[in-house]
PDB file of N, CA and C in Angstrom:
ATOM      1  N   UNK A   1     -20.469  71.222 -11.760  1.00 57.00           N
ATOM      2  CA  UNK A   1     -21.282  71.265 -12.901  1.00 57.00           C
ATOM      3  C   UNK A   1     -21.018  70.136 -13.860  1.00 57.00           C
ATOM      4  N   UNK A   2     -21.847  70.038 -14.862  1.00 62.00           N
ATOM      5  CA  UNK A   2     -21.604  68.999 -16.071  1.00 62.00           C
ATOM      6  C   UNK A   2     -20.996  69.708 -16.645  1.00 62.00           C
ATOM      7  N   UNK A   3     -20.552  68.386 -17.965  1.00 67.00           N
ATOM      8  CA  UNK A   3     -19.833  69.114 -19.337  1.00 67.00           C
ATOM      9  C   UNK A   3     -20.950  69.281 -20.067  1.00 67.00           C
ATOM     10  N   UNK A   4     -20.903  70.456 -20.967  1.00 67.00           N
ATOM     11  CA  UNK A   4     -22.059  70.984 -22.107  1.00 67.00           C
ATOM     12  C   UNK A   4     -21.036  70.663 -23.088  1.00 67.00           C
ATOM     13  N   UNK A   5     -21.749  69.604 -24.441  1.00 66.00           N
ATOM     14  CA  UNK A   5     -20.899  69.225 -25.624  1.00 66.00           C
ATOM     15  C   UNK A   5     -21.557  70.212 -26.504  1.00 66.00           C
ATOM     16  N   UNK A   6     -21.165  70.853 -27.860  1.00 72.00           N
ATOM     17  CA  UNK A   6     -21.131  71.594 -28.824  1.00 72.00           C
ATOM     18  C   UNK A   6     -22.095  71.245 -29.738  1.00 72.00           C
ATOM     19  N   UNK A   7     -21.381  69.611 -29.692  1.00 72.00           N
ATOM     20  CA  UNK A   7     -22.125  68.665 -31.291  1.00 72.00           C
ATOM     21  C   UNK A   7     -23.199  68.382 -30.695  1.00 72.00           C
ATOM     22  N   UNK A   8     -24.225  68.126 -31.869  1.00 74.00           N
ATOM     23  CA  UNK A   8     -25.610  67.335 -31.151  1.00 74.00           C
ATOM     24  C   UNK A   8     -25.318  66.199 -31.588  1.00 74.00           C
ATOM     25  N   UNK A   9     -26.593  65.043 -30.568  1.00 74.00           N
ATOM     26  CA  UNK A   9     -26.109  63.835 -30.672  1.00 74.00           C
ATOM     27  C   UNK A   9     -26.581  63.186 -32.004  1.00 74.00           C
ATOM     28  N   UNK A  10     -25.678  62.191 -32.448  1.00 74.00           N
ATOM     29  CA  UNK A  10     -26.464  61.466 -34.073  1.00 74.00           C
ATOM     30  C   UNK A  10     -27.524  60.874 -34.305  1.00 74.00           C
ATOM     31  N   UNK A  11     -28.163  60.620 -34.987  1.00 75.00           N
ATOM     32  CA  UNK A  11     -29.330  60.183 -34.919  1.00 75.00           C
ATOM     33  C   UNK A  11     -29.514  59.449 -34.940  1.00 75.00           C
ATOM     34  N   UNK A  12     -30.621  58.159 -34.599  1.00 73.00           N
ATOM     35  CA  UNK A  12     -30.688  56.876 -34.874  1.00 73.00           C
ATOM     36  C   UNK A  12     -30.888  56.553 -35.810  1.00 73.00           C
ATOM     37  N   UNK A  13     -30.375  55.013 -36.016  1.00 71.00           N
ATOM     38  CA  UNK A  13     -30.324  54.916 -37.618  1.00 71.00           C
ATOM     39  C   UNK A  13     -31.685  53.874 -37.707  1.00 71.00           C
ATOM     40  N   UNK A  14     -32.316  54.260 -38.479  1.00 66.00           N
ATOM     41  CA  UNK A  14     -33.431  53.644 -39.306  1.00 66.00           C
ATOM     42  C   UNK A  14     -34.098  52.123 -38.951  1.00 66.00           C
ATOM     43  N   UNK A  15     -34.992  52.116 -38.231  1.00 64.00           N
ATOM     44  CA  UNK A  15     -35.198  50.928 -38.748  1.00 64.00           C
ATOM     45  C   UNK A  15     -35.147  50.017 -39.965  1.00 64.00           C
ATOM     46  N   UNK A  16     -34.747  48.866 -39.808  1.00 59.00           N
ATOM     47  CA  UNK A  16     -34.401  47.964 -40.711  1.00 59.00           C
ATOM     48  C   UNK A  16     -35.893  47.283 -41.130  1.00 59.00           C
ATOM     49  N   UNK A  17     -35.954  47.559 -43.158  1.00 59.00           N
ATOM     50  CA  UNK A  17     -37.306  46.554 -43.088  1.00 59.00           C
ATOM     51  C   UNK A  17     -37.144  45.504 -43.354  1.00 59.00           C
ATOM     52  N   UNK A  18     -38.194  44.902 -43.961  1.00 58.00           N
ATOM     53  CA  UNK A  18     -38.112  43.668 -44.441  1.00 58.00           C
ATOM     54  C   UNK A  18     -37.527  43.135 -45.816  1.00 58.00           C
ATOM     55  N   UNK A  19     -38.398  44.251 -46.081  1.00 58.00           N
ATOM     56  CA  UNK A  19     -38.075  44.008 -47.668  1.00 58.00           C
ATOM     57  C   UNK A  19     -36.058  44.647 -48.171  1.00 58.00           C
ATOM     58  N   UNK A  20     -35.600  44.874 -46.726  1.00 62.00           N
ATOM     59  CA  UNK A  20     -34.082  45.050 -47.893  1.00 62.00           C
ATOM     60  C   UNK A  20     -33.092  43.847 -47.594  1.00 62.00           C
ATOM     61  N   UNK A  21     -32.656  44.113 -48.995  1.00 67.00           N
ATOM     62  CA  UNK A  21     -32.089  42.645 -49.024  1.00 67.00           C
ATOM     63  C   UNK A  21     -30.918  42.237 -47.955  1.00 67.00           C
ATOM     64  N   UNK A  22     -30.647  40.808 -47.523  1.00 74.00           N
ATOM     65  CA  UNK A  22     -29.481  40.552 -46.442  1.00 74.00           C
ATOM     66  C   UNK A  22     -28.274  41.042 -47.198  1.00 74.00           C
ATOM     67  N   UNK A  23     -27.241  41.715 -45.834  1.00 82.00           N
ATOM     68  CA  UNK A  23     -26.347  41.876 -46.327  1.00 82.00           C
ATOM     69  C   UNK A  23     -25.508  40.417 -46.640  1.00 82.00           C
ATOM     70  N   UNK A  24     -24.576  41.331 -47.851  1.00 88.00           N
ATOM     71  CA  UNK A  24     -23.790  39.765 -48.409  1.00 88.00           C
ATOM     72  C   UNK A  24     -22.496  39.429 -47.479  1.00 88.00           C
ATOM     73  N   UNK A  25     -21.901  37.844 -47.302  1.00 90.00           N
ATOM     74  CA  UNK A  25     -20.970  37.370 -46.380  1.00 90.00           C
ATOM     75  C   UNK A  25     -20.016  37.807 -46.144  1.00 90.00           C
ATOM     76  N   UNK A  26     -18.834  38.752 -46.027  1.00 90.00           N
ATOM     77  CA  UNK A  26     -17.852  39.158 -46.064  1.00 90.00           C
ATOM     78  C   UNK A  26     -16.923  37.804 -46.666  1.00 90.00           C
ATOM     79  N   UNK A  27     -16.089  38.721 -47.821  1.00 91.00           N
ATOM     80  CA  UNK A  27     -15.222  37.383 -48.545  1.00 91.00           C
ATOM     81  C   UNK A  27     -13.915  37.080 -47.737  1.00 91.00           C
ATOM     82  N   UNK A  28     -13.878  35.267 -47.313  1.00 92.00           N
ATOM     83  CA  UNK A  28     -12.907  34.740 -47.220  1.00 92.00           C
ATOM     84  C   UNK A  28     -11.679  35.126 -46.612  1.00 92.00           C
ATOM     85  N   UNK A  29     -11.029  35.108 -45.464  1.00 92.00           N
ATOM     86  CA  UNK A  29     -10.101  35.799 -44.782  1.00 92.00           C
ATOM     87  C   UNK A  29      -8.491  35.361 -45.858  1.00 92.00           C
ATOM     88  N   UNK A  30      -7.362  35.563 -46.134  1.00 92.00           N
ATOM     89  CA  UNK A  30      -6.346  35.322 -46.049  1.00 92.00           C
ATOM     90  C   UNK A  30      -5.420  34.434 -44.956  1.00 92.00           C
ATOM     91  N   UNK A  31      -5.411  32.918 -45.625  1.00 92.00           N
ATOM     92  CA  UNK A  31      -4.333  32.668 -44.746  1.00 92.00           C
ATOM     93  C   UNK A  31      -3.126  33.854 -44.064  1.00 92.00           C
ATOM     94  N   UNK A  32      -2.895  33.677 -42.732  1.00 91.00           N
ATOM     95  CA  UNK A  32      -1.448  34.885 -42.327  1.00 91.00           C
ATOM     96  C   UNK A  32      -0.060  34.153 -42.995  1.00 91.00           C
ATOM     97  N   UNK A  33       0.328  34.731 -42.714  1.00 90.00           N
ATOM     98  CA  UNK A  33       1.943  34.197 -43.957  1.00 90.00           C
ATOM     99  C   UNK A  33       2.806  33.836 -42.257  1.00 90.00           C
ATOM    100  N   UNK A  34       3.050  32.381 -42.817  1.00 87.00           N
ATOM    101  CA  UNK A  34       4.036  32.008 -41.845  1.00 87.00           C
ATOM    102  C   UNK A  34       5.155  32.650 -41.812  1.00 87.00           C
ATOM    103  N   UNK A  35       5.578  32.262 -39.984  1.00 82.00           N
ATOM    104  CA  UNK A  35       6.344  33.089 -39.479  1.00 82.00           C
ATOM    105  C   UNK A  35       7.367  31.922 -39.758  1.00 82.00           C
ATOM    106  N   UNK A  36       9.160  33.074 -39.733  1.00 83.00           N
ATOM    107  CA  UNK A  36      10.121  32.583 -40.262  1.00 83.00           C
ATOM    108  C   UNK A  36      10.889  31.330 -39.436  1.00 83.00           C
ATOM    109  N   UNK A  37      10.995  30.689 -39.719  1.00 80.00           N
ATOM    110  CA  UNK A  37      11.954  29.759 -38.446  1.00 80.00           C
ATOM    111  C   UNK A  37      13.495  30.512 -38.228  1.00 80.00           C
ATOM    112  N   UNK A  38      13.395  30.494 -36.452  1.00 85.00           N
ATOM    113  CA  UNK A  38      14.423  30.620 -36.320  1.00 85.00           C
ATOM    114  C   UNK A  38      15.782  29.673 -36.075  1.00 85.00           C
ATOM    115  N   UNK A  39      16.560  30.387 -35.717  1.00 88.00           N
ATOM    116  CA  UNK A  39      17.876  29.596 -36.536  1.00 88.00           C
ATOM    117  C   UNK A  39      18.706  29.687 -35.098  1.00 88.00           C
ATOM    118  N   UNK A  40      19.072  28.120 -34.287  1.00 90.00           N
ATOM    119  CA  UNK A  40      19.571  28.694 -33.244  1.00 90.00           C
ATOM    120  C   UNK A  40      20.914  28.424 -33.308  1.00 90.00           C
ATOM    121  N   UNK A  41      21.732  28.739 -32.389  1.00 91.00           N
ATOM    122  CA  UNK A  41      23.534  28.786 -32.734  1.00 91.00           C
ATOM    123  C   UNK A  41      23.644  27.387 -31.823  1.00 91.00           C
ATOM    124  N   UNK A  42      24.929  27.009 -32.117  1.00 92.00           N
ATOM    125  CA  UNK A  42      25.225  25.813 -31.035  1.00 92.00           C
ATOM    126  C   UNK A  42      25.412  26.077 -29.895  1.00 92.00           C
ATOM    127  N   UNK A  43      26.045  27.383 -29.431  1.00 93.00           N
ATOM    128  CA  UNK A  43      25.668  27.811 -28.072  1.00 93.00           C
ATOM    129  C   UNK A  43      24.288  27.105 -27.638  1.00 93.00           C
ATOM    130  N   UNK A  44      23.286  28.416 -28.135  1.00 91.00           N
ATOM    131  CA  UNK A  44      21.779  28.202 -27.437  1.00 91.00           C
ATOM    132  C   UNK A  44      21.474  26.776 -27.620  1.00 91.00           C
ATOM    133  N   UNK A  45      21.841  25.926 -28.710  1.00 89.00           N
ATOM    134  CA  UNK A  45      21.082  24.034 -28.595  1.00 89.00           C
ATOM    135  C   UNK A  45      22.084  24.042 -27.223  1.00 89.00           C
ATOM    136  N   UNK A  46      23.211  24.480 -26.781  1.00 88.00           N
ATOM    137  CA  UNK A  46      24.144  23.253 -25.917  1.00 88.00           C
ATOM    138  C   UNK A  46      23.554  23.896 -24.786  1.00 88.00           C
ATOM    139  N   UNK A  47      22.935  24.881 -24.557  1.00 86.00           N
ATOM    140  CA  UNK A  47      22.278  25.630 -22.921  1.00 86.00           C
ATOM    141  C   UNK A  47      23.229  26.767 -22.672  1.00 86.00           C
ATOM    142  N   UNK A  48      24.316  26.744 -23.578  1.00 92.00           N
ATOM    143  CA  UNK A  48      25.518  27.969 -23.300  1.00 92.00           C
ATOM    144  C   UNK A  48      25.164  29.472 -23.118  1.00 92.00           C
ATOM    145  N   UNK A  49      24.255  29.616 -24.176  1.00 92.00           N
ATOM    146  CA  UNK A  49      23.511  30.904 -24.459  1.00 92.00           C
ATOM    147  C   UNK A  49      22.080  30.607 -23.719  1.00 92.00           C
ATOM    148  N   UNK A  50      21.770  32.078 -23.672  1.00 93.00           N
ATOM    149  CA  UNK A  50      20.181  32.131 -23.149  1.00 93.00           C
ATOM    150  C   UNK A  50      19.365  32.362 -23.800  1.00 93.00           C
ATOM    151  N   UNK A  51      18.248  31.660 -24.141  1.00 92.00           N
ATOM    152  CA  UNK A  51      17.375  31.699 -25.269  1.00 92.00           C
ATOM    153  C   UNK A  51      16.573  33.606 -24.974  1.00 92.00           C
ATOM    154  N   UNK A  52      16.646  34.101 -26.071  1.00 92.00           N
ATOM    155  CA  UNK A  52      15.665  35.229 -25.670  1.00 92.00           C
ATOM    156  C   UNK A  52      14.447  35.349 -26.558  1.00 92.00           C
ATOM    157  N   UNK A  53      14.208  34.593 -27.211  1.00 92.00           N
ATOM    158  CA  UNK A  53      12.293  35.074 -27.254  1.00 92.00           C
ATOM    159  C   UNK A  53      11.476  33.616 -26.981  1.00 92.00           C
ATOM    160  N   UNK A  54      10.409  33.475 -26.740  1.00 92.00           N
ATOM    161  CA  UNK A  54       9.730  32.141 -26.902  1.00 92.00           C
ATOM    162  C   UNK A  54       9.754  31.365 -27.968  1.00 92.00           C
ATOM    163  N   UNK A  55      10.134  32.115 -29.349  1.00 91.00           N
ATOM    164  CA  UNK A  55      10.264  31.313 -30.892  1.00 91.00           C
ATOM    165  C   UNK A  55      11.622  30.536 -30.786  1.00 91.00           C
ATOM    166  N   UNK A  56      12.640  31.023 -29.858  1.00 92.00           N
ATOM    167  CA  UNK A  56      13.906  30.253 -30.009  1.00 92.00           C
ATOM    168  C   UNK A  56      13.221  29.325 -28.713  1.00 92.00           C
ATOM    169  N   UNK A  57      12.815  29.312 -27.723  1.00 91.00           N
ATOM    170  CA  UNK A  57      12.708  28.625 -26.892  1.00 91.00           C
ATOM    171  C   UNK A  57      11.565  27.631 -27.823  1.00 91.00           C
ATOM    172  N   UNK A  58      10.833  27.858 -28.524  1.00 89.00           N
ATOM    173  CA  UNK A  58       9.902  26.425 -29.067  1.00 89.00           C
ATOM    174  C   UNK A  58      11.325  26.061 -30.333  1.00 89.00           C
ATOM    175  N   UNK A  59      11.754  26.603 -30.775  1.00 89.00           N
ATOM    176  CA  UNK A  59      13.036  25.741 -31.803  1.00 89.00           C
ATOM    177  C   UNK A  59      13.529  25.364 -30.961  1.00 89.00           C
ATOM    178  N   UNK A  60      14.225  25.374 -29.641  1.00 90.00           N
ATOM    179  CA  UNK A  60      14.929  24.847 -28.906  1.00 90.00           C
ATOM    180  C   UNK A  60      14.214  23.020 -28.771  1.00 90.00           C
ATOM    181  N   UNK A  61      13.054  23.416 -28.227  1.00 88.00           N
ATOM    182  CA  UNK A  61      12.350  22.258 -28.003  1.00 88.00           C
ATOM    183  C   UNK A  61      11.914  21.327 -29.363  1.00 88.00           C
ATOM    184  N   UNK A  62      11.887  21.499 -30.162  1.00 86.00           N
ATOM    185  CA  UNK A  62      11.726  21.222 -31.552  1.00 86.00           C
ATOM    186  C   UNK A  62      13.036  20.722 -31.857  1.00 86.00           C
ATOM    187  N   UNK A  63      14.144  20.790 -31.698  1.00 82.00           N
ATOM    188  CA  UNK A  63      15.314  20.258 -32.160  1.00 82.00           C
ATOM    189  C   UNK A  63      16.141  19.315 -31.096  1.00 82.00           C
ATOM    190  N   UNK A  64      15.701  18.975 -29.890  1.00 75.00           N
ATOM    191  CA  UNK A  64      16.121  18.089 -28.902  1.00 75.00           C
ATOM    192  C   UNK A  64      15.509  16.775 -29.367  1.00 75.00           C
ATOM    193  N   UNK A  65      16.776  15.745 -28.899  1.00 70.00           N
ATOM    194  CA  UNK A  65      15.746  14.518 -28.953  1.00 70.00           C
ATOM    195  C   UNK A  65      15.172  14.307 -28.173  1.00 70.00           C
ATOM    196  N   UNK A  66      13.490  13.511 -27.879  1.00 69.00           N
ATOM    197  CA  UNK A  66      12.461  13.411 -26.668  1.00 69.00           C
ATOM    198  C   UNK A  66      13.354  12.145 -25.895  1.00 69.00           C
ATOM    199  N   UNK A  67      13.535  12.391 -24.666  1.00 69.00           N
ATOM    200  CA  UNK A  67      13.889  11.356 -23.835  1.00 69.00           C
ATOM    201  C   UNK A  67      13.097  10.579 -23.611  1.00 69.00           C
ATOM    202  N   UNK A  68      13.697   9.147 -23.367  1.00 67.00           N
ATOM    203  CA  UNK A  68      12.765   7.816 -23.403  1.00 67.00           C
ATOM    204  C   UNK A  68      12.299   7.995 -21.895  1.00 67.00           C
ATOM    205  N   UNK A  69      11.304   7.675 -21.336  1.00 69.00           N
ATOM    206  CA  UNK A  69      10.523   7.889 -20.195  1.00 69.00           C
ATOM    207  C   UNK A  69      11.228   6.782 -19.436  1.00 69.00           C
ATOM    208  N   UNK A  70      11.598   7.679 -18.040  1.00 75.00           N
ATOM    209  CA  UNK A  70      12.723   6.678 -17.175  1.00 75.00           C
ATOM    210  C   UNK A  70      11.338   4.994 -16.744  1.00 75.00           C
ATOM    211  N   UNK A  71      12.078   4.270 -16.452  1.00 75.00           N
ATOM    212  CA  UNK A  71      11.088   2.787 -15.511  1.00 75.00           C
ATOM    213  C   UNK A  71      10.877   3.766 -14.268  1.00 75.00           C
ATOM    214  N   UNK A  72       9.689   2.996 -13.605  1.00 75.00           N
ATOM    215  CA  UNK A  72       9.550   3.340 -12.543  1.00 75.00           C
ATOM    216  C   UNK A  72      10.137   2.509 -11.464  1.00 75.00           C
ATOM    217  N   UNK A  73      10.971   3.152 -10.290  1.00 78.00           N
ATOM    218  CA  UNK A  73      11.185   2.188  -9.845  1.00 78.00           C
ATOM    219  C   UNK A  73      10.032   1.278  -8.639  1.00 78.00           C
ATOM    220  N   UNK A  74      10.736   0.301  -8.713  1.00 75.00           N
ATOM    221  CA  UNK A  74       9.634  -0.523  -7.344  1.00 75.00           C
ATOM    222  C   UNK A  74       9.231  -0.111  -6.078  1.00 75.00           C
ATOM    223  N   UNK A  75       8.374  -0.159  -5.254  1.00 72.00           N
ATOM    224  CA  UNK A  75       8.260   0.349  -4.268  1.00 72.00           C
ATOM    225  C   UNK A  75       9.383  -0.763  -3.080  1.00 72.00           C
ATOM    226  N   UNK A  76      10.174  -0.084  -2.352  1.00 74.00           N
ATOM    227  CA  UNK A  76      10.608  -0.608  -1.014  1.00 74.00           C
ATOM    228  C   UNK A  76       9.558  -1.602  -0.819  1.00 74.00           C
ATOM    229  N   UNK A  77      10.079  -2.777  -0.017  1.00 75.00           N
ATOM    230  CA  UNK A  77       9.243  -4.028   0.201  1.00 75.00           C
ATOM    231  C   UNK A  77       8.958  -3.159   2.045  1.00 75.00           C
ATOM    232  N   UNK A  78       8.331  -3.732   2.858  1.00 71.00           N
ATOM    233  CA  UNK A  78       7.944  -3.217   4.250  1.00 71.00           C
ATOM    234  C   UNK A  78       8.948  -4.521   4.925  1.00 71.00           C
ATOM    235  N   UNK A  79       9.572  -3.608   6.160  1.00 72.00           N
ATOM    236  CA  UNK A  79      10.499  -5.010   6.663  1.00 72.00           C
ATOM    237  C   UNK A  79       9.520  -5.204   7.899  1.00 72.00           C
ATOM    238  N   UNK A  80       9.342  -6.702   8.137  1.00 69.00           N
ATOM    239  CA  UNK A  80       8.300  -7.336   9.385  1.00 69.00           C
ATOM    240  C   UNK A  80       9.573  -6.555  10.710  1.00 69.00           C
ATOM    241  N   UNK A  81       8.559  -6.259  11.334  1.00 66.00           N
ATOM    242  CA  UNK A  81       8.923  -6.100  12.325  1.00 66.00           C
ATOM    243  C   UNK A  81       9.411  -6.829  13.613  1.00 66.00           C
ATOM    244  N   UNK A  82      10.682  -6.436  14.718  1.00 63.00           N
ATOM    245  CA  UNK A  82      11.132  -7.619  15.351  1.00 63.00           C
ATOM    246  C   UNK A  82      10.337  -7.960  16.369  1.00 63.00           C
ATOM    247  N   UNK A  83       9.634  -7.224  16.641  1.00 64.00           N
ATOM    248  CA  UNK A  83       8.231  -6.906  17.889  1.00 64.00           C
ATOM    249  C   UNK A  83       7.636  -8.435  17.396  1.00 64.00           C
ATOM    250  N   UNK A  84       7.150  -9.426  18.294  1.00 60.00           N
ATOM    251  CA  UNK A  84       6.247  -9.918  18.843  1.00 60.00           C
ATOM    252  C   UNK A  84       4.833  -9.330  18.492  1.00 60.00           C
ATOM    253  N   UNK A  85       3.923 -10.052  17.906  1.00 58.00           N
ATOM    254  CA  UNK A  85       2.954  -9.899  18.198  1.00 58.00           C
ATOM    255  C   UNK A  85       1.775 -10.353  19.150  1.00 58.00           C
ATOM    256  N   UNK A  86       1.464  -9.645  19.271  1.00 59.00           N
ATOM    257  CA  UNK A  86       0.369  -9.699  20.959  1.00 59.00           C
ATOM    258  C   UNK A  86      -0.641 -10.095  20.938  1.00 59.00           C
TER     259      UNK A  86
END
């Protein structure tokens, strides 16, 4: 069988005319209030400790110096071969 509900259902709401006025913009959100910086120990900068949330893991990264991007090295030259060519 079905379920039989108690309540009856609500009614539809009204068509909208013309003549009422637009609703007004909702005001202006609130900046969110920055979040606190965290504070890491010299353990966690030296790798000793294990970072446990992602906020210490972005301070982590935030307080390293960026390494200078290695040279690339050259490619191997090709050695001629001792073969004769044919």
């Amino acid at each position: 069988g079905g379920r039989r509900f108690d309540r009856p259902r609500p009614a539809a709401p009204a068509p909208a005319t013309e003549a009422a006025a637009p609703a007004a913009p909702p005001p202006p959100r609130k900046p969110p209030k920055p979040r606190p910086v965290v504070n890491l120990t010299d353990e966690k900068k030296s790798g000793k400790a294990a970072l446990n949330t992602f906020a210490e893991l972005s301070a982590f990264f935030k307080t390293r110096d960026p390494e200078p991007p290695k040279p690339a090295e050259p490619a191997p030259e090709p050695k001629p071969d001792d073969k004769p060519a044919e």
